[in-house]
Coordinates of C-alpha atoms in Angstrom, one line a residue:
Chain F
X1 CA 75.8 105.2 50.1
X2 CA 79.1 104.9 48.2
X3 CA 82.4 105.3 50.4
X4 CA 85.4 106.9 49.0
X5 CA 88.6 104.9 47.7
X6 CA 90.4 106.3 51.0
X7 CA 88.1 105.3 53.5
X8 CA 88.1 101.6 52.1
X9 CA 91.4 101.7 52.5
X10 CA 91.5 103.0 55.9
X11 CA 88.6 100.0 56.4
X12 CA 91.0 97.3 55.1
X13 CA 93.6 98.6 57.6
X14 CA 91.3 98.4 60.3
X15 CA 90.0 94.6 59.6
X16 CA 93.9 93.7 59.4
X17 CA 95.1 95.3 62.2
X18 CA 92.1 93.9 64.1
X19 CA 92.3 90.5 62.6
X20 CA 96.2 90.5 63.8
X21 CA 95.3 91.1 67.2
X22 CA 92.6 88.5 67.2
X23 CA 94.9 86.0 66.1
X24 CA 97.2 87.2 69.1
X25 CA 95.1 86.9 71.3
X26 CA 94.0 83.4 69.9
X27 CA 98.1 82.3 69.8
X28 CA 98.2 79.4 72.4
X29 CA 100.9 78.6 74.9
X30 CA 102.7 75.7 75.7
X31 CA 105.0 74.7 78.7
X32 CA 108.1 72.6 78.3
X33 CA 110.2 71.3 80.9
X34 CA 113.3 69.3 81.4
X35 CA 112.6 65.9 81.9
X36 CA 114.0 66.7 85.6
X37 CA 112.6 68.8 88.0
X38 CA 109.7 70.5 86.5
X39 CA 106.2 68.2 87.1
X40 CA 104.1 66.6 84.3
X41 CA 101.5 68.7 85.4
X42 CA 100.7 72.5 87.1
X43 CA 97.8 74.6 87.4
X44 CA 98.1 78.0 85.5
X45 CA 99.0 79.9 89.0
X46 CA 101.3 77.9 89.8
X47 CA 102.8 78.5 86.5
X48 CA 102.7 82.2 86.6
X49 CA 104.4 82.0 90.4
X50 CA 106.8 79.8 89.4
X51 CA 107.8 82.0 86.5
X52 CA 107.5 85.2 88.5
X53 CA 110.1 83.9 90.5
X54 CA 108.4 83.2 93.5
X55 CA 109.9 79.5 93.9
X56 CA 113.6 79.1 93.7
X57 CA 113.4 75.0 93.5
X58 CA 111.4 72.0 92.2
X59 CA 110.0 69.2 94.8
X60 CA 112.8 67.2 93.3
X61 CA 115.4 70.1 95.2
X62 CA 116.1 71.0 91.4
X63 CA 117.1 74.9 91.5
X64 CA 114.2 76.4 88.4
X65 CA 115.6 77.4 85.9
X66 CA 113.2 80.0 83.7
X67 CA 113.5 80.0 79.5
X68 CA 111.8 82.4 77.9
X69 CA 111.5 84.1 74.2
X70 CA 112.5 87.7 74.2
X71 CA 110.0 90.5 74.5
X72 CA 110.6 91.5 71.2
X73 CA 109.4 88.2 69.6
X74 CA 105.6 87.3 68.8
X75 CA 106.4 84.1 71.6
X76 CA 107.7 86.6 74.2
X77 CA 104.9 89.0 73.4
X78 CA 102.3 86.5 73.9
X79 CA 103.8 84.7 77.2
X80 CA 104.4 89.1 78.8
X81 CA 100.5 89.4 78.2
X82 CA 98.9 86.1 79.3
X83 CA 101.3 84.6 81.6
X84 CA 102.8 88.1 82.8
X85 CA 99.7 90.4 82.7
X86 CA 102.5 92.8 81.4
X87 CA 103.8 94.6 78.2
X88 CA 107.7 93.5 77.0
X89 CA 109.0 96.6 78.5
X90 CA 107.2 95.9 82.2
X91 CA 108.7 92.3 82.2
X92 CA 112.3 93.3 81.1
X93 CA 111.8 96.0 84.1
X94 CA 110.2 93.4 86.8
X95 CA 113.2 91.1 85.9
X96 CA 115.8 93.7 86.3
X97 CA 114.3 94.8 89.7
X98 CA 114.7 91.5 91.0
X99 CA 117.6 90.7 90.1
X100 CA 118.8 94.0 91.8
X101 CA 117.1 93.2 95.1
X102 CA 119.1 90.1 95.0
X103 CA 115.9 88.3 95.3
X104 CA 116.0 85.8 92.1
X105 CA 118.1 84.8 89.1
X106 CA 117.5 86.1 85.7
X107 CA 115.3 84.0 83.0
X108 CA 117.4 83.2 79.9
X109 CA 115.8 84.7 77.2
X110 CA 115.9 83.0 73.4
X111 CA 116.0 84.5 70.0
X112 CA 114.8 81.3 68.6
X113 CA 112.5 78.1 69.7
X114 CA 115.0 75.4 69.3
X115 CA 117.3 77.4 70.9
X116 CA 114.8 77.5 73.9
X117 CA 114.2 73.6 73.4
X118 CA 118.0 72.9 73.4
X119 CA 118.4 74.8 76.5
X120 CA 115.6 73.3 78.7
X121 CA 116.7 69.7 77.3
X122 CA 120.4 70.5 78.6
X123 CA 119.4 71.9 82.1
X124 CA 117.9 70.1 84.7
X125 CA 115.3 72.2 86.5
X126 CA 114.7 74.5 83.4
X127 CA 111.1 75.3 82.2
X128 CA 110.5 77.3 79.0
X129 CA 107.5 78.7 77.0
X130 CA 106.8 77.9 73.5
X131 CA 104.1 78.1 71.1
X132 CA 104.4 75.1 68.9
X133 CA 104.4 71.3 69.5
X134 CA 107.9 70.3 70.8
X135 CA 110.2 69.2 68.4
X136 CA 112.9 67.6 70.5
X137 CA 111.6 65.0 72.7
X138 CA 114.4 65.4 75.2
X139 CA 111.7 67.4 76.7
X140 CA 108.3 67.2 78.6
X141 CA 105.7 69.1 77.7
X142 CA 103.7 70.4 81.4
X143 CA 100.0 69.6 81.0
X144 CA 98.7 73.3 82.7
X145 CA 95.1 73.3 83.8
X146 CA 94.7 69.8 82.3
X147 CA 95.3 70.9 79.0
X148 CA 98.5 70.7 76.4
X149 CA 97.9 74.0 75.4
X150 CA 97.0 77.5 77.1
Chain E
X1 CA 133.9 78.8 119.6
X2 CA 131.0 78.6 119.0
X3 CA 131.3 80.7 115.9
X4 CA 134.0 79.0 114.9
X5 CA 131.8 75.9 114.4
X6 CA 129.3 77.8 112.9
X7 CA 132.0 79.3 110.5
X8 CA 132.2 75.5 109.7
X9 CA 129.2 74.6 108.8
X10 CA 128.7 77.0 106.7
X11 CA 131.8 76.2 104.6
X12 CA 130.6 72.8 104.6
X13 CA 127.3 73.7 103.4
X14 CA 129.4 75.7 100.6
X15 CA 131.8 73.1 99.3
X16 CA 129.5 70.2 100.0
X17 CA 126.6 71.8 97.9
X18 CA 125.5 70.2 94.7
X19 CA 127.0 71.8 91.7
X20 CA 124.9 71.4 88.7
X21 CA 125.3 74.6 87.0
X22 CA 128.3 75.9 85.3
X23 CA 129.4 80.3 86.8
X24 CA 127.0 82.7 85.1
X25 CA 128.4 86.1 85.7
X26 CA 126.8 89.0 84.9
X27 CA 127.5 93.2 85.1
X28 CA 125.4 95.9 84.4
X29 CA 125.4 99.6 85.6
X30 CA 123.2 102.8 86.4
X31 CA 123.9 106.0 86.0
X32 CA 122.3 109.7 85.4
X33 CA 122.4 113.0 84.1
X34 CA 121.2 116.3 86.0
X35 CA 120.2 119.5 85.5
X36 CA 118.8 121.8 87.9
X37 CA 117.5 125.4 88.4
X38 CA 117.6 126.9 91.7
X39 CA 118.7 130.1 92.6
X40 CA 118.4 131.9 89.5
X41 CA 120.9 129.2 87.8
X42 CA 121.2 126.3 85.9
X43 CA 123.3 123.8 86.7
X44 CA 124.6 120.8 85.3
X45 CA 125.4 117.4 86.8
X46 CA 125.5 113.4 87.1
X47 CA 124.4 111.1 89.4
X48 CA 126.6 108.2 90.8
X49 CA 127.7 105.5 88.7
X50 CA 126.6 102.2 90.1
X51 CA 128.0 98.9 88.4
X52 CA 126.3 95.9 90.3
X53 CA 127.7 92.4 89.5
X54 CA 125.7 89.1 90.2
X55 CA 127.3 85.4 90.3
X56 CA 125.7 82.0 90.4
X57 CA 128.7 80.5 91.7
X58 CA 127.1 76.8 91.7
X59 CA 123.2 75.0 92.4
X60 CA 123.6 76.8 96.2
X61 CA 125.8 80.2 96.1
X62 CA 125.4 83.2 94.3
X63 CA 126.9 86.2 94.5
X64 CA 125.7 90.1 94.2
X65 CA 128.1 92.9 94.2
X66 CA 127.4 96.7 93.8
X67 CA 129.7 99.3 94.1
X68 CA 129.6 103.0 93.4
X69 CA 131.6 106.0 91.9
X70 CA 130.6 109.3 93.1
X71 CA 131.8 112.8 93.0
X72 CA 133.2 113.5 96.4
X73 CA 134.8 117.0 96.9
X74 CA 136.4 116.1 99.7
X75 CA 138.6 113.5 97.9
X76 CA 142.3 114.6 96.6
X77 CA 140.3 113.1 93.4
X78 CA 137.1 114.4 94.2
X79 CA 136.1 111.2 93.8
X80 CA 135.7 108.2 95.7
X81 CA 134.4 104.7 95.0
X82 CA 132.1 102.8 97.6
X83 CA 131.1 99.6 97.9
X84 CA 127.4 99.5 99.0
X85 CA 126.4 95.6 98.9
X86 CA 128.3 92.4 99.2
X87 CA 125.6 89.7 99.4
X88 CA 126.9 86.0 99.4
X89 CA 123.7 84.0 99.5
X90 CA 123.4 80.7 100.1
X91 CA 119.8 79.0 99.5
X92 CA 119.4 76.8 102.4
X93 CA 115.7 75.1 101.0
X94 CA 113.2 76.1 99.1
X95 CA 112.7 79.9 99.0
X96 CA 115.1 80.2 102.6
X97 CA 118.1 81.9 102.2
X98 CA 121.1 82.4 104.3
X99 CA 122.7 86.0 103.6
X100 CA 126.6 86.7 104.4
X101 CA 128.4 90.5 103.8
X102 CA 126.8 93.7 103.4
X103 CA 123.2 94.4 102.6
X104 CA 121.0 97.5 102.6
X105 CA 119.4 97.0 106.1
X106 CA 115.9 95.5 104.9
X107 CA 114.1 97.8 107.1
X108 CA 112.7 100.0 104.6
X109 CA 111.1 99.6 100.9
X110 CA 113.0 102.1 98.8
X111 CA 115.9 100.8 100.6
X112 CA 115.3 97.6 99.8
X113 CA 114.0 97.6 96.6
X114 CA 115.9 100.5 94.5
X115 CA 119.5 100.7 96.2
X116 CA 121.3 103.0 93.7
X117 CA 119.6 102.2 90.6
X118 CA 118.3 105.7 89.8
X119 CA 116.6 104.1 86.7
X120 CA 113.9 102.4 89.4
X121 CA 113.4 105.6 91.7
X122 CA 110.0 106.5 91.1
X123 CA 111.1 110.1 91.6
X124 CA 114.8 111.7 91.1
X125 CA 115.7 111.7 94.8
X126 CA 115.3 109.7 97.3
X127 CA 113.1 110.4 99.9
X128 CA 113.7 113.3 102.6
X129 CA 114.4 110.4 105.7
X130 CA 117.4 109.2 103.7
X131 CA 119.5 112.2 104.0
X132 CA 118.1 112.7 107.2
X133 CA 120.1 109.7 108.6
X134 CA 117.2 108.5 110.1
X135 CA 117.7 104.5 109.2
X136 CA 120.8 103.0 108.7
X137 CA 121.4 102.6 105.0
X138 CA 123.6 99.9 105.5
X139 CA 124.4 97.1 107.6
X140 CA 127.2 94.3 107.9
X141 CA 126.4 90.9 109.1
X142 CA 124.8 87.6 109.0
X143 CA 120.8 86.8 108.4
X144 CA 118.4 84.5 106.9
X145 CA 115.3 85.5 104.7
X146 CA 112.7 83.9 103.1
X147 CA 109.9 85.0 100.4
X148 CA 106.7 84.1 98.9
X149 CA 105.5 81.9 101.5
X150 CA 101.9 80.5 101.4
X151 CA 99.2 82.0 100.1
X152 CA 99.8 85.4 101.4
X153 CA 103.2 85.3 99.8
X154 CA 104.8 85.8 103.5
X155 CA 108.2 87.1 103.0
X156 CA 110.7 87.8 106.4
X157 CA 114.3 89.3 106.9
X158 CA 116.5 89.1 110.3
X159 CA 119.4 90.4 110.2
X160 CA 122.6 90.4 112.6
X161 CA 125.1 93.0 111.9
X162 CA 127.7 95.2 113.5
X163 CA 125.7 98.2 114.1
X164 CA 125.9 101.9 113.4
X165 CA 129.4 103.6 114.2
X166 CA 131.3 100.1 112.8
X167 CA 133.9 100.1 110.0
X168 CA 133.3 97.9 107.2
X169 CA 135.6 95.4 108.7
X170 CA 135.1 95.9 112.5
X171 CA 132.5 95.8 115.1
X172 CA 133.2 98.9 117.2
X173 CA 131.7 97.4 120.3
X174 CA 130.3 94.1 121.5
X175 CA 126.6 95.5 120.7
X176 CA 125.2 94.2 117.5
X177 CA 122.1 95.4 115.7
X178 CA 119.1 93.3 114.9
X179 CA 116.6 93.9 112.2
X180 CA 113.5 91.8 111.7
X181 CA 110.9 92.7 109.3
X182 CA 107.9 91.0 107.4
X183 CA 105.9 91.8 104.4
X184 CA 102.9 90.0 102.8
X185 CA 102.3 90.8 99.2
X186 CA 97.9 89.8 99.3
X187 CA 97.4 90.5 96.0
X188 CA 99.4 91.3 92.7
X189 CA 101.6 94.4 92.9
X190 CA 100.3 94.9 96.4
X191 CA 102.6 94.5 99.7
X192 CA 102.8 95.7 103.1
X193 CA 105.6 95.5 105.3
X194 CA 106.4 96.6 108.9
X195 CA 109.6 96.4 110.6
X196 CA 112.2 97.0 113.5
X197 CA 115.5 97.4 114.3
X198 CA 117.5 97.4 117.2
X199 CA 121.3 98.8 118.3
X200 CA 122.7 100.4 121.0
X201 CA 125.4 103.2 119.7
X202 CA 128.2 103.1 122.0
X203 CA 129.6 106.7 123.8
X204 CA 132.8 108.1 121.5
X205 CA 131.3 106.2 118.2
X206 CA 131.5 107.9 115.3
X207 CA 128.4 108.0 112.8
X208 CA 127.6 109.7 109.5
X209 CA 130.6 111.4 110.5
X210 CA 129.5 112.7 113.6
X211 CA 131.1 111.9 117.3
X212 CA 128.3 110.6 119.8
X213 CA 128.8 111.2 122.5
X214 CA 126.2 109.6 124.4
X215 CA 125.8 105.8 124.4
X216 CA 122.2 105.9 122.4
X217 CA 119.9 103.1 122.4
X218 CA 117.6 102.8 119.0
X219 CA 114.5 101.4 117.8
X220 CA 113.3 102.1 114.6
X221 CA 109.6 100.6 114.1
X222 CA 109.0 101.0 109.9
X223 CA 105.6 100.1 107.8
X224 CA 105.0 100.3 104.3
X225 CA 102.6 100.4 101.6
X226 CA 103.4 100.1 98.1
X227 CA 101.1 99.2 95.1
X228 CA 102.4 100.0 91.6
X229 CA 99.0 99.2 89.5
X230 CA 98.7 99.1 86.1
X231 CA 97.4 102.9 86.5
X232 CA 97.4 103.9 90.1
X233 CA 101.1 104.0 92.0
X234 CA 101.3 104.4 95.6
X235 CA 103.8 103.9 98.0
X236 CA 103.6 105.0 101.5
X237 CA 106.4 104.7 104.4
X238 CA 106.7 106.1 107.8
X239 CA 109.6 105.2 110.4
X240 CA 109.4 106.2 114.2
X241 CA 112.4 106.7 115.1
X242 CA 112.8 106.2 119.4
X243 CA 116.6 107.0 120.6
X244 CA 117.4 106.4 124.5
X245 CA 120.3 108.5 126.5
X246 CA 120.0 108.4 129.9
X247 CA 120.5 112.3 130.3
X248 CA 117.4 113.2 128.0
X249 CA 115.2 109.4 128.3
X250 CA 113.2 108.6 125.0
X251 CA 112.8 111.1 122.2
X252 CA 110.7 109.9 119.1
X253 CA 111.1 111.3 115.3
X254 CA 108.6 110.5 112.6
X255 CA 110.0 110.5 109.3
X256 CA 107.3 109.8 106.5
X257 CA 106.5 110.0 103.1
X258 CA 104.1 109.4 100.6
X259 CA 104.5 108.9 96.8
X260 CA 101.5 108.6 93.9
X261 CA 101.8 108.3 90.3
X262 CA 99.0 108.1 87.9
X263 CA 99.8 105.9 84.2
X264 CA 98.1 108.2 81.6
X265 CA 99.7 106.0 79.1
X266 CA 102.3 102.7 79.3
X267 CA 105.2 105.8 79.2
X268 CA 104.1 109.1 80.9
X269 CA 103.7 108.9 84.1
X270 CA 102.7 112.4 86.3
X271 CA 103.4 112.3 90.1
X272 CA 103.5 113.7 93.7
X273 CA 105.4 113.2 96.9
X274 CA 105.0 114.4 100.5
X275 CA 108.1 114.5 102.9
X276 CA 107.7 114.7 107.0
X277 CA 110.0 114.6 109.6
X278 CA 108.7 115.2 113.2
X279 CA 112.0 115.2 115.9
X280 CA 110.5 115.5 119.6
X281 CA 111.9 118.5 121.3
X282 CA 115.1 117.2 123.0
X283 CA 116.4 115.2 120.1
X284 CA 120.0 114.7 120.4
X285 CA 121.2 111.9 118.2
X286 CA 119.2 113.2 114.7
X287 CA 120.6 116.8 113.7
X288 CA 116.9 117.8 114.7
X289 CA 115.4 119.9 111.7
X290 CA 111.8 119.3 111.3
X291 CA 111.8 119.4 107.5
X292 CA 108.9 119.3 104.9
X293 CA 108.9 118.7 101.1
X294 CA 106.3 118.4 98.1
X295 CA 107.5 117.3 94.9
X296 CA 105.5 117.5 92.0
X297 CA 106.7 115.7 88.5
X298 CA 106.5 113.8 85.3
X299 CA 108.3 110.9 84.3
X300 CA 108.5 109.5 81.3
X301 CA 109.8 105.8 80.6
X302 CA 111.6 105.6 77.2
X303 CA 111.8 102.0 77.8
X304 CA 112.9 99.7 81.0
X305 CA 116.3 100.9 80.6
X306 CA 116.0 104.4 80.3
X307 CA 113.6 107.1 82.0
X308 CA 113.2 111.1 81.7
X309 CA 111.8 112.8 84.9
X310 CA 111.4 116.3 85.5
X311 CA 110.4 117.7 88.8
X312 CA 109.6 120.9 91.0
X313 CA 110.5 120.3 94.8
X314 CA 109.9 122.8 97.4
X315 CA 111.3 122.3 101.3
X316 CA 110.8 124.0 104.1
X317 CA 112.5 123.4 107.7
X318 CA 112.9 124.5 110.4
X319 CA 116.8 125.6 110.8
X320 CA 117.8 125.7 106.8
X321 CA 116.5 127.7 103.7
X322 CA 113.5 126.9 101.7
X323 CA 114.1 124.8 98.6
X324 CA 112.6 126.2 95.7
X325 CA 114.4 123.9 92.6
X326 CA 113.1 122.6 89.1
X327 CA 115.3 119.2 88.3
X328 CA 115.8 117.1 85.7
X329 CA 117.2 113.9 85.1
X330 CA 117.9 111.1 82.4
X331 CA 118.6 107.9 84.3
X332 CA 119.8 104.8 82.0
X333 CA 120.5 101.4 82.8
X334 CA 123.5 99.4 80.8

């Protein structure tokens, strides 16, 4: 059986778009933090709470301070899915929301990695998400789950 | 005196506090547009404006402000600007937090979750119990709170304020109300609340522009359900209302309502809400009007910032015309 030009086209498409979302779903996640306040190591829910907003300070009595990539980036993508459970859209919403109750401060949101990298190494109590090796060592990167990578 | 020394303390706390963070001031807004048909007409309109301001003054203090402009006829302007939270909040350890100024009195979930961001309302208006009068909206006072405690994610509000028929500057009696409510949130998306507050109204006080003129003593008992799945939305609140005079003893009002929403897709959302309120015969406080309401609707969320809805509400009660009105509104955020 002999498939038309069109349909192989639509077939290449297909295999793209689906290897595209294999790879991110395959992306992996790391967590930074400033070399005060955040621990050397966390379990992935305690991750997710602390970056839900649900603790306002470190052990060390260091205020958190969240970093993230926007929503609109393949980084900020990624971390809304796996870390949020949510599209860009939802997390933009769920921050506004609580900000509006009063009940947390906003993340500061990054257009680029270093830019993320610069700010958690300037902040004490700030934790980011990236998804390369960090590049500035002023940082920590947070073993989550016993891994460097999630 | 003694709050003298307590007015102290807390300044101590405030200069003394660790600053490690330079001011980080930021203003954003919510508005809407309207369009109804009722009565044979259409008509066009806006919602307030609402510009709410938040501060992180240093490593302890923050600041949020939210004031609104809103058409008010009565006004040589016709319009009049309110200011409808001043929340100083100081974070006393971990997630407990002292709370100064004026809050929306945490006895309720819409009240204390969308405040006048129309962009957040599930549905255009809010629900029947607000306009009622049946909690206060607001209070003015002192409290402490705390959230996302332990593995239920305990959160608790209680709350000292001045009381319904005070100004904004001035307790109108010695009485002060007390709220106190708690939520658990068991699962994600999922919490349940319950509540009550407590004031006695004096004789002569003036509320929601009203004279009383009986000295009135409240308890509002409130629970709540909300879950906003990834498909499934719910949210469920009722409020039993119990006001005291000595010439009629205790008369109870139910106000209630329900809310569902189903996620066909990330951005259109189709919806329902039933409206109750039950006054006890003898009701003297309320404006007693037992009052029902379905509203039936579609929303549809451009993106977090702004949000189409379109609804059909009918009303029925028991001293006022039906309702029969089709509404729209585009609520934005900025």
């Amino acid at each position: 059986m002999r498939s038309s030009p069109g349909s192989r086209g639509l077939l290449i498409i297909l295999l793209f778009s689906m290897s595209l979302f294999a790879k991110s779903q395959e992306s992996t996640l790391i967590a930074v933090g400033n070399q005060s306040g955040a621990p050397a190591a966390m379990k992935l829910s305690e991750l997710r709470a602390v970056l839900m907003g649900e603790k306002q300070r470190w052990k060390n009595g260091n205020r958190i301070i969240i970093a993230l990539m926007k929503t609109n980036t393949s980084v900020g993508k990624t971390t809304s899915a796996r870390i949020y459970e949510m599209s860009g859209d939802e997390l933009n919403k769920f921050w506004l929301a609580l900000v509006f109750q009063g009940k947390a401060q906003p993340p500061y949101f990054f257009n680029s990695t270093s830019d993320l990298e610069n700010f958690v190494a300037q902040n004490p109590g700030a934790i980011g998400i990236l998804d390369k090796p960090i590049t500035d060592h002023e940082i920590k990167a947070i073993m989550i789950d016993g891994q460097k990578t999630f | 005196m003694k709050g003298i020394s307590f007015l102290i303390c807390i300044s101590c706390f405030v200069f003394l506090s660790h600053e490690s963070c330079a001011q980080d001031t930021q203003i954003k807004g919510f508005i809407g547009v309207l369009t109804t048909y009722d009565k044979n007409k259409v008509s066009f309109g806006f919602d307030e404006q609402d510009l709410f301001i938040t501060s992180v003054i240093n490593d302890r203090v923050s600041l949020l402000g939210e004031s609104v402009f809103k058409y008010t006829p009565s006004t040589p302007t016709e319009f009049s600007v309110s200011i409808e939270r001043v929340i100083i909040k100081y974070n006393i350890q971990g997630n407990h937090n002292l709370i100064l100024g004026k809050v929306h009195t945490p006895l309720n979930y819409w009240n204390d979750s969308y405040h006048h961001g129309r962009v957040f309302y599930p549905t255009i208006d809010r629900p029947l119990l607000f306009a009622a009068n049946i909690i206060p909206l607001h209070t003015v006072g002192i409290g402490v709170q705390g959230f996302d405690l332990g593995k239920l994610r305990f959160g608790y509000d209680l709350f000292v304020g001045n009381g319904l028929g005070s100004t904004e500057i001035l307790d109108n009696d010695k009485n002060k109300s007390v709220t106190v409510a708690i939520h658990i949130k068991p699962a994600d998306r999922l919490r349940l609340g319950v509540s009550w507050y407590y004031d006695v109204i004096a004789k002569g006080a003036s509320v929601h522009n009203k004279i009383i003129n009986w000295k009135v003593n409240q308890h509002l008992f409130s629970a709540s359900v909300s879950r906003f799945g990834k498909k499934l939305e719910i949210l469920a609140e009722s409020t039993a209302g119990i006001n005291h005079t000595d010439t009629t003893g205790s008369k109870t009002t139910f106000a209630s309502y329900i809310y569902t929403g189903y996620k066909v897709t990330d951005k259109i959302i189709p919806y329902l809400r039933f409206d109750n309120i039950n006054y006890q015969r003898g009701e003297i406080y309320y404006d007693k009007n037992n009052t029902t309401s379905i509203v039936a609707g579609i929303r549809y969320e451009i993106n977090y910032l702004a949000v189409v809805k379109l609804e059909y509400q009918y009303q029925h009660s028991e001293f006022s015309d039906n309702i029969n009105k089709v509404t729209g509104q585009f609520a934005i955020g900025f």
